[in-house]
Rosetta silent file (secondary structure, phi, psi, omega in degrees, C-alpha in Angstrom):
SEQUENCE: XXXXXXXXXXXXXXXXXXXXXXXXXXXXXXXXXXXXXXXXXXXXXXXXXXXXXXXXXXXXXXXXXXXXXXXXXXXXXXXXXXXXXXXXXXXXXXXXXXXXXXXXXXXXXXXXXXXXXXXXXXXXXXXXXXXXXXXXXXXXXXXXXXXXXXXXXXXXXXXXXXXXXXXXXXX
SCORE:     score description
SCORE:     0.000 S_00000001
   1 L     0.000  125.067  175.602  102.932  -54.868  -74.659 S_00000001
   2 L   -71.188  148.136  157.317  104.921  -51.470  -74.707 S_00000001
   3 L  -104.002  152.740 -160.057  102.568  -48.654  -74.225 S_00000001
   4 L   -75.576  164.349 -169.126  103.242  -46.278  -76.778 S_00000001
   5 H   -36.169  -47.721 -171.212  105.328  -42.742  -76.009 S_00000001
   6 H   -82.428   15.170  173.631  102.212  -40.755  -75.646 S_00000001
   7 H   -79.820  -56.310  173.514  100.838  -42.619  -72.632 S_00000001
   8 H   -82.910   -8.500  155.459  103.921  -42.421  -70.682 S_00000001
   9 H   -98.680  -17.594  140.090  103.971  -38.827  -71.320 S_00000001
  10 H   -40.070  -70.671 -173.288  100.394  -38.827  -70.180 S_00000001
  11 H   -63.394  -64.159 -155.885  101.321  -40.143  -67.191 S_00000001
  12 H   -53.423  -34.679 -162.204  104.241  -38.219  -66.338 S_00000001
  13 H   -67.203  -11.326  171.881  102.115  -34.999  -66.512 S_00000001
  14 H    66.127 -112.229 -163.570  100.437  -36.167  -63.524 S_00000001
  15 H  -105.434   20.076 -174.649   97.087  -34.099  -62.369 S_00000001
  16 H  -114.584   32.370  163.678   97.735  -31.492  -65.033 S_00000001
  17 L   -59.805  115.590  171.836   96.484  -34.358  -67.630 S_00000001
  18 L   -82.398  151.816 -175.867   93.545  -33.640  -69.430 S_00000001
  19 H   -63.056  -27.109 -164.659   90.555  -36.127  -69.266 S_00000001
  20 H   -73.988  -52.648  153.058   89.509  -36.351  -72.977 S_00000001
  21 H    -1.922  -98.365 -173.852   93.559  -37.193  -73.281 S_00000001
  22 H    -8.098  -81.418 -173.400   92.965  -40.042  -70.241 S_00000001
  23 H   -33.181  -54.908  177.413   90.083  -41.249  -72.111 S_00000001
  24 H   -75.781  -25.632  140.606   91.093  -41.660  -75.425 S_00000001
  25 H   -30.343 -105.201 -175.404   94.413  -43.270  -73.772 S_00000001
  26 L   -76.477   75.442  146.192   92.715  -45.997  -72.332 S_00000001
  27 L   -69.683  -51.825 -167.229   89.633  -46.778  -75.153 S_00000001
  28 L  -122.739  143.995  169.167   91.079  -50.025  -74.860 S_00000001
  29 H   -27.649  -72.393 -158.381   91.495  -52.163  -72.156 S_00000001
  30 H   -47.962  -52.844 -165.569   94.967  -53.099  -73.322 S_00000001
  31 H   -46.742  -71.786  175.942   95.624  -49.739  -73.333 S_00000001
  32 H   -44.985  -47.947  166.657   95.034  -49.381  -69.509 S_00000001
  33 H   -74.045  -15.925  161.269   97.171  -52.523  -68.553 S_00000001
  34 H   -74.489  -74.080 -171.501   99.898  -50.817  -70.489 S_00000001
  35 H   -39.919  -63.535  166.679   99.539  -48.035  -68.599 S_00000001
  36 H   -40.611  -37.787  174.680   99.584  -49.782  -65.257 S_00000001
  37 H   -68.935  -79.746 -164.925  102.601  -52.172  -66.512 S_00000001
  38 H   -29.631  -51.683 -146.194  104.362  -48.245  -67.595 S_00000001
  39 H   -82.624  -36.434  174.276  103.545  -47.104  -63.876 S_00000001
  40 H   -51.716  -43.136  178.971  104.704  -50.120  -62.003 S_00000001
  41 H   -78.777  -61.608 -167.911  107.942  -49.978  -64.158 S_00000001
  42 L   -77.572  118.239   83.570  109.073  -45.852  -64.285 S_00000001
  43 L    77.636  165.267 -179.030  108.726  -45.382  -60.703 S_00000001
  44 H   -23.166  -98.526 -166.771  107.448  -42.845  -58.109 S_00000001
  45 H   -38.375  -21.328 -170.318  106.299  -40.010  -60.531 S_00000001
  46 H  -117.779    1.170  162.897  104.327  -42.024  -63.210 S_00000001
  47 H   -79.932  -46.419  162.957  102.729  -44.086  -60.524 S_00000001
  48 H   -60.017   -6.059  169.614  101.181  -40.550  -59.396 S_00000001
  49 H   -57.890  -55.913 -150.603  100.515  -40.178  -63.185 S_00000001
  50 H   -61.805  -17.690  177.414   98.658  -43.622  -63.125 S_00000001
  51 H  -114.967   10.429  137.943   96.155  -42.439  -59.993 S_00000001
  52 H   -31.439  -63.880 -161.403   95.940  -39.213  -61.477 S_00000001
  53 H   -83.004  -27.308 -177.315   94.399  -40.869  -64.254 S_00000001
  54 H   -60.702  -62.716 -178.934   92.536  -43.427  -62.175 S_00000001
  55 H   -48.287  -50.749  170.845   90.950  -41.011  -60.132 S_00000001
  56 H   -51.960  -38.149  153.702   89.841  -38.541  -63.284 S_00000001
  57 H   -35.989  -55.429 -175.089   87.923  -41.692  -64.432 S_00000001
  58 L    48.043   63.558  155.541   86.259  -42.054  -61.324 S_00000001
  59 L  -168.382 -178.929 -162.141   85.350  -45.839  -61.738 S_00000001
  60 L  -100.932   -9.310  168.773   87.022  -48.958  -61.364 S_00000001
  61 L   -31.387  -63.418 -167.862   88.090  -50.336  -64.838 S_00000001
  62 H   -87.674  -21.316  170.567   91.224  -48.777  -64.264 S_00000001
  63 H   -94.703 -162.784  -50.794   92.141  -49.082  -60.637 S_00000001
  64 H   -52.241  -37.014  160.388   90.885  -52.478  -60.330 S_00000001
  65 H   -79.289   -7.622  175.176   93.767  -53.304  -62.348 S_00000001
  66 H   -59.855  -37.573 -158.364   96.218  -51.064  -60.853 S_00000001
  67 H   -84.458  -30.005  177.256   95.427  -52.421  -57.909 S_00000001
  68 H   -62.500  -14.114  165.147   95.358  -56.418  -58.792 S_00000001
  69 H   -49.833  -51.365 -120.182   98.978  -55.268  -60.332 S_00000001
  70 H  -116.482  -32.007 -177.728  100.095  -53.335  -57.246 S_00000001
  71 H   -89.037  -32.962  179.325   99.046  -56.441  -54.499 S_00000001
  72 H   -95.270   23.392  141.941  101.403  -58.855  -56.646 S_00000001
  73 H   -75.042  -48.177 -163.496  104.233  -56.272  -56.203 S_00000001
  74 H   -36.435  -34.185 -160.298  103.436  -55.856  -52.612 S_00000001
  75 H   -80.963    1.842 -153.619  104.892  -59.180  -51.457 S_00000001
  76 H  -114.201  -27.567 -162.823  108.059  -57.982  -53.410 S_00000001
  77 H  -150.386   65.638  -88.476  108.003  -54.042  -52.784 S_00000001
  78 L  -152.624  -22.790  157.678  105.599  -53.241  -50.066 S_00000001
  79 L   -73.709  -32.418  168.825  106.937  -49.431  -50.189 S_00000001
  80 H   -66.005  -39.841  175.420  105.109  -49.330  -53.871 S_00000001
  81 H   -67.269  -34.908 -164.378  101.895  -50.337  -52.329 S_00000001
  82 H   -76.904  -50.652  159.513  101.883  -47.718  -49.513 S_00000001
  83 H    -4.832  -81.008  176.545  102.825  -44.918  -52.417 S_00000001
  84 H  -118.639   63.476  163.633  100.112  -45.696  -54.178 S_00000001
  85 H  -108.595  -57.367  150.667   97.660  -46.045  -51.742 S_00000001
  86 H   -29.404  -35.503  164.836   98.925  -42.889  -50.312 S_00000001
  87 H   -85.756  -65.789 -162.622   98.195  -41.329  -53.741 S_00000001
  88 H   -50.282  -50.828 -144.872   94.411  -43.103  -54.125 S_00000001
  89 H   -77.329  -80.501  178.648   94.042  -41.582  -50.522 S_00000001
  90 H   -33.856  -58.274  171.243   95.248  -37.978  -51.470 S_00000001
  91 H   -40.987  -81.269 -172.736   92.719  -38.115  -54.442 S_00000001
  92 L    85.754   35.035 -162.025   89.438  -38.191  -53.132 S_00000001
  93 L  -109.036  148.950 -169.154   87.454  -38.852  -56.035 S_00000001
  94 L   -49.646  -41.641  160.972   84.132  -40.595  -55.478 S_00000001
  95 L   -49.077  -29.106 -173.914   85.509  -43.920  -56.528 S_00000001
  96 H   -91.191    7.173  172.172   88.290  -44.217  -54.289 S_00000001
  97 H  -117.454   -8.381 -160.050   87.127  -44.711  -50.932 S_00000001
  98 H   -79.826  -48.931 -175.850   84.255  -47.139  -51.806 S_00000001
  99 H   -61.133  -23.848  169.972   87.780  -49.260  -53.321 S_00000001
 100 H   -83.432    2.663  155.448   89.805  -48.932  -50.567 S_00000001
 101 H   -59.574  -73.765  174.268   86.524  -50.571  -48.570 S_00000001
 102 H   -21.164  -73.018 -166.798   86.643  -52.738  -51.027 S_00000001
 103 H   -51.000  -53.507  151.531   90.065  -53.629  -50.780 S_00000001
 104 H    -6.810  -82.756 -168.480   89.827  -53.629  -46.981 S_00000001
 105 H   -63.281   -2.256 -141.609   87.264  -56.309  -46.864 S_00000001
 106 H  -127.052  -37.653  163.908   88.918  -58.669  -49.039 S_00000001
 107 L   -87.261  127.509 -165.250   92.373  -58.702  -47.421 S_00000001
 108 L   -87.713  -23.751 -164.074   93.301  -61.181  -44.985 S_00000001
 109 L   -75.377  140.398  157.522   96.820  -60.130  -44.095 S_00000001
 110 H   -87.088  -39.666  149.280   96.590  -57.716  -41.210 S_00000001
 111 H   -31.278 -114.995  161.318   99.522  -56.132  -41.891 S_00000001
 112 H    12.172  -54.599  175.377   98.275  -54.907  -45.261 S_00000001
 113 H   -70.434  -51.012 -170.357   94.395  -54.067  -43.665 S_00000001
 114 H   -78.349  -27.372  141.585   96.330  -51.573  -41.219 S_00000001
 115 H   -55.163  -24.136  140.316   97.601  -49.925  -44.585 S_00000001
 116 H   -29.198  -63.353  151.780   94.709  -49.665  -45.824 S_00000001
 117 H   -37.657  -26.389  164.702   93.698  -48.663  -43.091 S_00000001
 118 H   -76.520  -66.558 -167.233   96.232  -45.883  -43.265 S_00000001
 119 H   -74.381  -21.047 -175.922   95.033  -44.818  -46.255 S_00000001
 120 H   -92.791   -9.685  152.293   91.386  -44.296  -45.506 S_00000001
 121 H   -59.539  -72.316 -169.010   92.644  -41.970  -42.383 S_00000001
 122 H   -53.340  -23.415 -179.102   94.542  -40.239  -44.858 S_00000001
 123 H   -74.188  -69.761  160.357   91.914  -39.957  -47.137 S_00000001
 124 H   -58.681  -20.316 -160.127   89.474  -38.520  -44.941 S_00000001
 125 H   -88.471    5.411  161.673   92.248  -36.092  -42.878 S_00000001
 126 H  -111.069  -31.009  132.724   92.405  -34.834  -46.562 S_00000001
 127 L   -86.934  110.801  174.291   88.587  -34.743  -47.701 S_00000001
 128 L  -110.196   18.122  147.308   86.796  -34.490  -44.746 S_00000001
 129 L   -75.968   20.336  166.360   83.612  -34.795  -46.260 S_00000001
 130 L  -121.477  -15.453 -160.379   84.147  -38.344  -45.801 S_00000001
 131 H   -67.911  -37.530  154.567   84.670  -38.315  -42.988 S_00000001
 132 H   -39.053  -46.343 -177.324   81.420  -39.561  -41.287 S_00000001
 133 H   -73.684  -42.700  169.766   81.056  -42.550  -43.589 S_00000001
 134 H   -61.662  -26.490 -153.010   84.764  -43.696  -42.699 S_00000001
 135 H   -91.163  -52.328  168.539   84.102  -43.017  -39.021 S_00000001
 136 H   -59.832  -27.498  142.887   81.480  -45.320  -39.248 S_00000001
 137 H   -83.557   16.793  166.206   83.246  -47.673  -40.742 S_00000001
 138 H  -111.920  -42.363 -165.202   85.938  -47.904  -37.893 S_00000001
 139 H   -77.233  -54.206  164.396   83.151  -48.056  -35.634 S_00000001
 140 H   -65.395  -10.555  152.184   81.486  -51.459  -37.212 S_00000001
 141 H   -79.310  -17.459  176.225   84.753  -53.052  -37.060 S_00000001
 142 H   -64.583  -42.847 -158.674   85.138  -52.015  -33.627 S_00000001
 143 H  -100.982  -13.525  160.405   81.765  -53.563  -32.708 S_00000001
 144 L   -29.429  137.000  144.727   82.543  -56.743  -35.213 S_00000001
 145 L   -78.307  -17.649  176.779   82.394  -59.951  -34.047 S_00000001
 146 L   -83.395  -35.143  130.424   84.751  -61.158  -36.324 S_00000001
 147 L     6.625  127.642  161.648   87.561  -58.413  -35.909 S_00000001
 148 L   -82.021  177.139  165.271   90.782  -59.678  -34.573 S_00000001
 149 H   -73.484  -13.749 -172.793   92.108  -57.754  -31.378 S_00000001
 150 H  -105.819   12.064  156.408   94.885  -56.288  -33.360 S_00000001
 151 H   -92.934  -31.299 -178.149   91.947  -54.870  -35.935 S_00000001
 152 H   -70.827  -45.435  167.157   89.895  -53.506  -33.403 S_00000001
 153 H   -73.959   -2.391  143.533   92.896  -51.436  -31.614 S_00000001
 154 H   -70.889   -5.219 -146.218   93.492  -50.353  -34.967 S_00000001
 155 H  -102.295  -39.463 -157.724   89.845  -49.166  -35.714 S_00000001
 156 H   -90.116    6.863  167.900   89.911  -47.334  -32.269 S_00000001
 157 H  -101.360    5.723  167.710   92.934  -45.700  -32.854 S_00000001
 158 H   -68.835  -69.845 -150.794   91.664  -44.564  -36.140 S_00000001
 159 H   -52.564  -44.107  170.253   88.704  -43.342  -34.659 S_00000001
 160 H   -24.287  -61.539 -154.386   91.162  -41.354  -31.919 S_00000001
 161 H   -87.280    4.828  177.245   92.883  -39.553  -34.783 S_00000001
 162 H  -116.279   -7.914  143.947   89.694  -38.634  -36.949 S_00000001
 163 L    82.430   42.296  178.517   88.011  -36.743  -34.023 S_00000001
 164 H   -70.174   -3.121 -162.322   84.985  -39.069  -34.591 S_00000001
 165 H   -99.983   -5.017  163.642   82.064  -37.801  -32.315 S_00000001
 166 H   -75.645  -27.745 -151.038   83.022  -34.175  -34.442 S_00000001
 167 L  -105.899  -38.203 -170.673   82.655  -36.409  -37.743 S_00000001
 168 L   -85.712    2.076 -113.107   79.623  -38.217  -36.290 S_00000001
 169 L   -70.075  -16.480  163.085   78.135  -35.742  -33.911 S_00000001
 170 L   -72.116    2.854  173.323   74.533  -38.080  -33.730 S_00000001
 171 L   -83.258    0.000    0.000   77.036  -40.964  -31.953 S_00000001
């Protein structure tokens, strides 16, 4: 399915999109997997379009498909996943850190989990009103039993660079 012109010019405007716009974009599903198909295809700029618009949503209809898109580029293009996880990151909208948890718990590659991982450092060193709830989450993978050794030095070298007993100060 093409998505039609004004979608992809949606997207291109990136975060100076208006929401009722977004919305009335994606009414239908279909609509939304066009968009995601659109973002995957033009490149850098209309992928920040697509988590523009993900984020303005603030739920997961639409990034859950970005993202189920975006891991079966990864084995193919693995700089398009850190992009837009790097954009999801940037965002900060109440949806996006619960998904990159999400996303987290669900992927077995370790490779992959320490981008992820990358992105929820980035996410908090750019909202740092998160940061306690990420900092705690590096800290129960730290203390996992199930944690490999090469999750746990990444958790504590998270923790290093997010200055947790400042984000935690009751640890």
């Amino acid at each position: 399915m093409r998505p039609p012109a004004d979608l992809l010019e949606l997207l291109a405007e990136g975060p100076d999109m208006p929401e009722e716009s977004v919305r009335a974009a994606l009414e239908d599903p279909e609509g939304a997997k066009a968009a995601v198909g659109a973002a995957l295809a033009g490149g850098e700029d209309l992928l920040w379009g697509a988590c523009f618009m993900a984020g303005m949503l603030s739920d997961s209809w639409f990034l859950d498909p970005l993202l189920h898109l975006l891991d079966a580029q990864a084995r193919n293009d693995p700089a398009l996943r850190h992009v837009v996880l790097a954009a999801l990151a940037r965002l900060g909208t109440p949806a996006v850190e619960p998904l990159l948890e999400r996303m987290l718990d669900r992927e077995a590659d370790e490779i992959r989990r320490l981008a992820i991982a990358e992105a929820l450092l980035e996410l908090t060193a750019a909202h740092p009103e998160c940061g306690a709830d990420v900092a705690r989450g590096w800290i129960a993978v730290v203390d996992s039993e199930t944690a490999s050794p090469l999750e746990r030095a990444a958790a504590m070298a998270c923790l290093d660079d997010l200055d947790w007993k400042e984000a935690i100060p009751t640890c």
